[in-house]
Amino acid sequence: QAQPVESGGGSAHTGGSLTLSCATTRYASRFNCMAWFRQAPGKEREGVAAIDVTGGASYVAGSVNGRFTIAQDNARDTVYLTMNNLRPEDTAMYFCAAGPYVCQRGAWSFQGGYTYWGQGTQVTVSS
């Protein structure tokens, strides 16, 4: 299926870590940019990180820079979001998205550039 499938969400305490996984199958070769977005209750969905699965360039939002890392496996069909030093404000539903365009600085967080979206996985951080 083309729809990404997220896993790895859960609960953590402030300062803890979680790793999210995003798997795509069959049509993975059609995607050049894979990204993570998140949406907290009552807030707009925002871009967290993205990776160009062809060239390896990655981008992260300023709010998570230095704490979150995005990476892909060698088969290009799974993307990981490693979240360290979690804060209560990181609590949100996290969505994986995949698109046919190459990720670009300044444009990777534009939601309209992504064709396929996962159902989301919940991350809850408590103090």
PDB file of C-alpha atoms in Angstrom:
ATOM      1  CA  GLN A   1       0.000   0.000   0.000  1.00  0.00           C
ATOM      2  CA  ALA A   2       1.094   3.558  -0.551  1.00  0.00           C
ATOM      3  CA  GLN A   3      -0.154   5.000   2.726  1.00  0.00           C
ATOM      4  CA  PRO A   4       2.588   5.354   5.291  1.00  0.00           C
ATOM      5  CA  VAL A   5       2.119   3.453   8.548  1.00  0.00           C
ATOM      6  CA  GLU A   6       3.395   4.996  11.757  1.00  0.00           C
ATOM      7  CA  SER A   7       4.378   3.176  14.922  1.00  0.00           C
ATOM      8  CA  GLY A   8       6.307   3.829  18.093  1.00  0.00           C
ATOM      9  CA  GLY A   9       4.167   6.435  19.776  1.00  0.00           C
ATOM     10  CA  GLY A  10       3.432   6.301  23.459  1.00  0.00           C
ATOM     11  CA  SER A  11       4.061   8.087  26.722  1.00  0.00           C
ATOM     12  CA  ALA A  12       7.232   9.511  28.164  1.00  0.00           C
ATOM     13  CA  HIS A  13       8.296  11.803  30.960  1.00  0.00           C
ATOM     14  CA  THR A  14      10.036  15.106  30.463  1.00  0.00           C
ATOM     15  CA  GLY A  15      13.580  14.445  29.338  1.00  0.00           C
ATOM     16  CA  GLY A  16      12.739  11.000  28.023  1.00  0.00           C
ATOM     17  CA  SER A  17      13.053   9.583  24.525  1.00  0.00           C
ATOM     18  CA  LEU A  18      10.881   7.896  21.947  1.00  0.00           C
ATOM     19  CA  THR A  19      11.505   6.712  18.412  1.00  0.00           C
ATOM     20  CA  LEU A  20       8.770   6.775  15.804  1.00  0.00           C
ATOM     21  CA  SER A  21       8.835   4.630  12.670  1.00  0.00           C
ATOM     22  CA  CYS A  22       7.168   5.259   9.356  1.00  0.00           C
ATOM     23  CA  ALA A  23       6.924   2.381   6.917  1.00  0.00           C
ATOM     24  CA  THR A  24       5.901   2.523   3.280  1.00  0.00           C
ATOM     25  CA  THR A  25       5.762  -0.413   0.935  1.00  0.00           C
ATOM     26  CA  ARG A  26       5.323  -1.114  -2.755  1.00  0.00           C
ATOM     27  CA  TYR A  27       5.410   2.493  -3.842  1.00  0.00           C
ATOM     28  CA  ALA A  28       8.360   3.636  -1.783  1.00  0.00           C
ATOM     29  CA  SER A  29      10.394   4.313  -4.903  1.00  0.00           C
ATOM     30  CA  ARG A  30       7.904   7.017  -5.901  1.00  0.00           C
ATOM     31  CA  PHE A  31       8.632   9.096  -2.835  1.00  0.00           C
ATOM     32  CA  ASN A  32      11.520  11.526  -2.688  1.00  0.00           C
ATOM     33  CA  CYS A  33      10.602  13.387   0.462  1.00  0.00           C
ATOM     34  CA  MET A  34       9.289  11.894   3.671  1.00  0.00           C
ATOM     35  CA  ALA A  35       8.393  13.985   6.642  1.00  0.00           C
ATOM     36  CA  TRP A  36       6.928  14.052  10.093  1.00  0.00           C
ATOM     37  CA  PHE A  37       4.242  16.511  11.094  1.00  0.00           C
ATOM     38  CA  ARG A  38       2.483  16.905  14.402  1.00  0.00           C
ATOM     39  CA  GLN A  39      -0.753  18.374  15.616  1.00  0.00           C
ATOM     40  CA  ALA A  40      -1.520  19.219  19.210  1.00  0.00           C
ATOM     41  CA  PRO A  41      -5.099  19.710  20.399  1.00  0.00           C
ATOM     42  CA  GLY A  42      -6.392  23.094  19.311  1.00  0.00           C
ATOM     43  CA  LYS A  43      -3.320  23.870  17.222  1.00  0.00           C
ATOM     44  CA  GLU A  44      -2.424  23.815  13.554  1.00  0.00           C
ATOM     45  CA  ARG A  45      -0.510  20.888  12.122  1.00  0.00           C
ATOM     46  CA  GLU A  46       3.177  21.762  11.886  1.00  0.00           C
ATOM     47  CA  GLY A  47       6.185  20.267  10.230  1.00  0.00           C
ATOM     48  CA  VAL A  48       8.681  18.566  12.531  1.00  0.00           C
ATOM     49  CA  ALA A  49      11.309  17.093  10.216  1.00  0.00           C
ATOM     50  CA  ALA A  50      11.831  15.868   6.676  1.00  0.00           C
ATOM     51  CA  ILE A  51      14.359  13.802   4.783  1.00  0.00           C
ATOM     52  CA  ASP A  52      15.202  13.541   1.109  1.00  0.00           C
ATOM     53  CA  VAL A  53      15.269   9.783   0.685  1.00  0.00           C
ATOM     54  CA  THR A  54      17.263  10.048  -2.539  1.00  0.00           C
ATOM     55  CA  GLY A  55      20.038  12.370  -1.417  1.00  0.00           C
ATOM     56  CA  GLY A  56      19.861  12.096   2.331  1.00  0.00           C
ATOM     57  CA  ALA A  57      19.494  15.798   3.141  1.00  0.00           C
ATOM     58  CA  SER A  58      17.379  16.345   6.233  1.00  0.00           C
ATOM     59  CA  TYR A  59      15.610  19.262   7.841  1.00  0.00           C
ATOM     60  CA  VAL A  60      14.164  19.836  11.286  1.00  0.00           C
ATOM     61  CA  ALA A  61      11.978  22.552  12.740  1.00  0.00           C
ATOM     62  CA  GLY A  62      13.607  25.074  14.997  1.00  0.00           C
ATOM     63  CA  SER A  63      11.485  23.975  17.948  1.00  0.00           C
ATOM     64  CA  VAL A  64      12.992  20.485  17.900  1.00  0.00           C
ATOM     65  CA  ASN A  65      16.451  21.241  16.540  1.00  0.00           C
ATOM     66  CA  GLY A  66      19.084  19.494  18.601  1.00  0.00           C
ATOM     67  CA  ARG A  67      16.536  17.127  20.169  1.00  0.00           C
ATOM     68  CA  PHE A  68      14.882  15.311  17.242  1.00  0.00           C
ATOM     69  CA  THR A  69      16.638  13.455  14.435  1.00  0.00           C
ATOM     70  CA  ILE A  70      15.173  12.042  11.246  1.00  0.00           C
ATOM     71  CA  ALA A  71      16.833   9.127   9.479  1.00  0.00           C
ATOM     72  CA  GLN A  72      16.050   6.442   6.917  1.00  0.00           C
ATOM     73  CA  ASP A  73      17.061   2.832   6.577  1.00  0.00           C
ATOM     74  CA  ASN A  74      19.107   1.609   3.623  1.00  0.00           C
ATOM     75  CA  ALA A  75      16.129   0.078   1.877  1.00  0.00           C
ATOM     76  CA  ARG A  76      14.423   3.488   1.756  1.00  0.00           C
ATOM     77  CA  ASP A  77      11.203   2.078   2.976  1.00  0.00           C
ATOM     78  CA  THR A  78      11.276   3.142   6.635  1.00  0.00           C
ATOM     79  CA  VAL A  79      11.932   6.533   8.128  1.00  0.00           C
ATOM     80  CA  TYR A  80      12.617   7.082  11.821  1.00  0.00           C
ATOM     81  CA  LEU A  81      12.111  10.066  14.060  1.00  0.00           C
ATOM     82  CA  THR A  82      14.238   9.848  17.179  1.00  0.00           C
ATOM     83  CA  MET A  83      12.995  12.220  19.843  1.00  0.00           C
ATOM     84  CA  ASN A  84      15.260  13.002  22.786  1.00  0.00           C
ATOM     85  CA  ASN A  85      14.871  15.346  25.713  1.00  0.00           C
ATOM     86  CA  LEU A  86      11.114  15.350  25.272  1.00  0.00           C
ATOM     87  CA  ARG A  87       9.059  18.205  26.659  1.00  0.00           C
ATOM     88  CA  PRO A  88       5.347  18.428  27.526  1.00  0.00           C
ATOM     89  CA  GLU A  89       4.907  20.746  24.542  1.00  0.00           C
ATOM     90  CA  ASP A  90       5.936  17.875  22.257  1.00  0.00           C
ATOM     91  CA  THR A  91       2.655  16.173  23.117  1.00  0.00           C
ATOM     92  CA  ALA A  92       0.746  15.745  19.860  1.00  0.00           C
ATOM     93  CA  MET A  93      -0.448  13.342  17.232  1.00  0.00           C
ATOM     94  CA  TYR A  94       2.478  12.678  14.925  1.00  0.00           C
ATOM     95  CA  PHE A  95       1.846  12.012  11.253  1.00  0.00           C
ATOM     96  CA  CYS A  96       4.135  10.634   8.601  1.00  0.00           C
ATOM     97  CA  ALA A  97       3.836  12.014   5.093  1.00  0.00           C
ATOM     98  CA  ALA A  98       5.395  11.067   1.768  1.00  0.00           C
ATOM     99  CA  GLY A  99       5.657  13.081  -1.415  1.00  0.00           C
ATOM    100  CA  PRO A 100       7.128  12.847  -4.918  1.00  0.00           C
ATOM    101  CA  TYR A 101       9.109  16.072  -4.755  1.00  0.00           C
ATOM    102  CA  VAL A 102      12.603  16.505  -3.426  1.00  0.00           C
ATOM    103  CA  CYS A 103      12.666  18.079   0.015  1.00  0.00           C
ATOM    104  CA  GLN A 104      13.846  21.674  -0.063  1.00  0.00           C
ATOM    105  CA  ARG A 105      14.893  24.018   2.656  1.00  0.00           C
ATOM    106  CA  GLY A 106      12.103  26.453   3.343  1.00  0.00           C
ATOM    107  CA  ALA A 107       9.518  24.298   1.569  1.00  0.00           C
ATOM    108  CA  TRP A 108       9.635  20.894   3.248  1.00  0.00           C
ATOM    109  CA  SER A 109       7.021  21.864   5.812  1.00  0.00           C
ATOM    110  CA  PHE A 110       4.421  22.766   3.188  1.00  0.00           C
ATOM    111  CA  GLN A 111       1.731  20.143   3.708  1.00  0.00           C
ATOM    112  CA  GLY A 112       0.421  20.437   0.165  1.00  0.00           C
ATOM    113  CA  GLY A 113       3.624  18.911  -1.152  1.00  0.00           C
ATOM    114  CA  TYR A 114       2.843  15.523   0.335  1.00  0.00           C
ATOM    115  CA  THR A 115       0.642  12.997  -1.398  1.00  0.00           C
ATOM    116  CA  TYR A 116       0.274  10.272   1.198  1.00  0.00           C
ATOM    117  CA  TRP A 117      -0.411  10.596   4.895  1.00  0.00           C
ATOM    118  CA  GLY A 118      -0.463   8.079   7.684  1.00  0.00           C
ATOM    119  CA  GLN A 119      -3.156   7.778  10.329  1.00  0.00           C
ATOM    120  CA  GLY A 120      -0.911   9.186  13.030  1.00  0.00           C
ATOM    121  CA  THR A 121       0.553   7.967  16.294  1.00  0.00           C
ATOM    122  CA  GLN A 122       0.045   9.689  19.632  1.00  0.00           C
ATOM    123  CA  VAL A 123       2.951  10.991  21.690  1.00  0.00           C
ATOM    124  CA  THR A 124       2.238  12.171  25.213  1.00  0.00           C
ATOM    125  CA  VAL A 125       4.902  13.755  27.405  1.00  0.00           C
ATOM    126  CA  SER A 126       4.201  14.368  31.048  1.00  0.00           C
ATOM    127  CA  SER A 127       6.195  16.414  33.515  1.00  0.00           C
TER     128      SER A 127
END
